[in-house]
Short mmCIF file of C-alpha atoms in Angstrom, two decimals:
data_model
loop_
_atom_site.label_atom_id
_atom_site.label_comp_id
_atom_site.label_asym_id
_atom_site.label_seq_id
_atom_site.Cartn_x
_atom_site.Cartn_y
_atom_site.Cartn_z
CA UNK A 159 44.56 179.86 95.53
CA UNK A 160 41.97 177.12 95.99
CA UNK A 161 38.37 177.71 95.05
CA UNK A 162 36.13 177.11 98.03
CA UNK A 163 32.53 176.04 97.70
CA UNK A 164 30.57 178.09 100.19
CA UNK A 165 27.34 176.38 101.28
CA UNK A 166 24.17 178.26 100.47
CA UNK A 167 23.02 180.42 103.33
CA UNK A 168 19.57 179.47 104.59
CA UNK A 169 16.82 181.34 102.75
CA UNK A 170 15.28 184.29 104.57
CA UNK A 171 12.36 186.59 103.74
CA UNK A 172 12.83 190.20 102.67
CA UNK A 173 11.96 191.61 106.10
CA UNK A 174 14.95 189.78 107.56
CA UNK A 175 17.31 191.14 104.90
CA UNK A 176 16.25 194.69 105.72
CA UNK A 177 17.26 194.18 109.34
CA UNK A 178 20.49 192.39 108.47
CA UNK A 179 21.78 194.66 105.72
CA UNK A 180 20.61 198.13 106.78
CA UNK A 181 23.10 199.29 109.39
CA UNK A 182 21.42 199.60 112.81
CA UNK A 183 23.30 202.81 113.66
CA UNK A 184 22.92 204.50 110.30
CA UNK A 185 20.58 207.15 108.92
CA UNK A 186 18.38 204.62 107.05
CA UNK A 187 17.31 202.89 110.25
CA UNK A 188 13.72 203.63 111.23
CA UNK A 189 13.35 205.72 114.40
CA UNK A 190 9.90 204.39 115.22
CA UNK A 191 8.89 201.44 117.33
CA UNK A 192 9.44 198.01 115.75
CA UNK A 193 6.46 196.49 113.94
CA UNK A 194 5.04 193.88 116.35
CA UNK A 195 3.78 191.85 113.36
CA UNK A 196 7.28 191.45 111.93
CA UNK A 197 9.29 188.73 113.69
CA UNK A 198 12.48 190.29 112.26
CA UNK A 199 11.60 193.83 113.36
CA UNK A 200 14.77 194.58 115.32
CA UNK A 201 18.27 193.97 114.02
CA UNK A 202 19.69 194.47 117.50
CA UNK A 203 17.43 191.73 118.90
CA UNK A 204 18.37 189.42 116.03
CA UNK A 205 22.04 190.15 116.72
CA UNK A 206 21.73 189.26 120.42
CA UNK A 207 19.74 186.10 119.68
CA UNK A 208 22.19 185.18 116.94
CA UNK A 209 25.17 185.66 119.23
CA UNK A 210 23.79 183.17 121.74
CA UNK A 211 22.45 180.65 119.25
CA UNK A 212 25.43 180.74 116.87
CA UNK A 213 27.90 180.36 119.74
CA UNK A 214 25.90 177.43 121.09
CA UNK A 215 25.76 175.76 117.65
CA UNK A 216 29.48 176.39 117.06
CA UNK A 217 30.39 174.87 120.44
CA UNK A 218 27.99 171.97 119.79
CA UNK A 219 29.80 171.18 116.52
CA UNK A 220 33.21 171.48 118.21
CA UNK A 221 32.04 169.13 120.97
CA UNK A 222 30.90 166.55 118.42
CA UNK A 223 34.08 166.90 116.35
CA UNK A 224 36.33 166.62 119.43
CA UNK A 225 34.42 164.20 121.71
CA UNK A 226 37.41 163.38 123.92
CA UNK A 227 38.51 166.99 124.54
CA UNK A 228 37.89 168.30 128.02
CA UNK A 229 35.95 171.49 128.70
CA UNK A 230 39.06 173.64 129.04
CA UNK A 231 40.41 172.56 125.68
CA UNK A 232 37.03 173.05 123.98
CA UNK A 233 36.69 176.48 125.55
CA UNK A 234 40.18 177.48 124.40
CA UNK A 235 39.49 176.18 120.89
CA UNK A 236 36.19 178.07 120.81
CA UNK A 237 37.76 181.32 122.03
CA UNK A 238 40.65 181.10 119.59
CA UNK A 239 38.54 180.38 116.50
CA UNK A 240 35.04 181.89 116.73
CA UNK A 241 35.94 185.43 115.63
CA UNK A 242 38.03 184.33 112.66
CA UNK A 243 35.23 181.92 111.71
CA UNK A 244 32.67 184.77 111.62
CA UNK A 245 35.03 186.97 109.58
CA UNK A 246 35.71 184.15 107.12
CA UNK A 247 31.99 183.52 106.62
CA UNK A 248 31.12 187.20 106.12
CA UNK A 249 33.98 187.53 103.62
CA UNK A 250 32.98 184.35 101.77
CA UNK A 251 29.42 185.62 101.29
CA UNK A 252 30.64 189.18 100.63
CA UNK A 253 27.99 190.48 103.02
CA UNK A 254 29.78 193.73 103.79
CA UNK A 255 29.20 194.74 100.15
CA UNK A 256 25.45 194.51 100.77
CA UNK A 257 25.24 196.76 103.84
CA UNK A 258 23.49 200.10 103.31
CA UNK A 259 23.13 203.14 105.51
CA UNK A 260 26.41 203.00 107.43
CA UNK A 261 27.01 205.81 109.91
CA UNK A 262 29.38 208.51 108.68
CA UNK A 263 33.00 207.73 109.41
CA UNK A 264 32.54 203.97 109.78
CA UNK A 265 34.91 201.94 107.61
CA UNK A 266 32.80 198.81 107.48
CA UNK A 267 35.24 196.95 105.26
CA UNK A 268 38.11 197.04 107.78
CA UNK A 269 36.16 196.77 111.04
CA UNK A 270 36.02 193.16 112.31
CA UNK A 271 33.19 194.07 114.70
CA UNK A 272 31.00 194.65 111.64
CA UNK A 273 31.72 191.09 110.49
CA UNK A 274 30.65 189.78 113.89
CA UNK A 275 27.50 191.94 113.83
CA UNK A 276 26.52 190.76 110.35
CA UNK A 277 27.12 187.10 111.11
CA UNK A 278 25.25 187.21 114.41
CA UNK A 279 22.30 189.09 112.93
CA UNK A 280 22.02 186.64 110.03
CA UNK A 281 22.31 183.71 112.45
CA UNK A 282 19.57 185.19 114.63
CA UNK A 283 17.29 185.54 111.62
CA UNK A 284 18.03 181.94 110.58
CA UNK A 285 17.10 180.75 114.06
CA UNK A 286 13.86 182.76 114.05
CA UNK A 287 12.86 181.53 110.59
CA UNK A 288 14.12 177.93 110.63
CA UNK A 289 15.10 176.94 114.18
CA UNK A 290 18.22 175.62 115.85
CA UNK A 291 18.70 172.47 113.75
CA UNK A 292 18.97 174.42 110.48
CA UNK A 293 21.29 176.98 112.10
CA UNK A 294 23.54 174.22 113.47
CA UNK A 295 23.65 172.35 110.15
CA UNK A 296 24.58 175.57 108.32
CA UNK A 297 27.33 176.37 110.85
CA UNK A 298 28.67 172.80 110.61
CA UNK A 299 28.83 173.11 106.81
CA UNK A 300 30.56 176.50 107.12
CA UNK A 301 33.15 175.10 109.52
CA UNK A 302 34.30 172.77 106.72
CA UNK A 303 35.34 175.62 104.40
#
């Protein structure tokens, strides 16, 4: 088995890690209103932002790597690879090992939706903290592993 060098994930502050790695449906999640002074105050918002921004960055990299492909081919390539890409990244960073406060009965280790949630939430936090260019560069580097 080949050893793969995983690029460093962009640095994030502690507030972001709390939103990323405390399960949003679990008992450790705060029931109160999000802190308006914390730009990472809602994991669900980060996840939705991350879904849009990560998918855009992923498609942007595909477009640049396959400049002569038509839209249908790029769309098919995107649809057939994005989920496995997110799972591969989450596994490479071992992020599922870091999640706390899972709801009872959830087997986080075998649920691919949890990989997608983790990746999207991290990507959303990267976009909030560093912007699109850093998110895109990170995704491009990850696509090479």
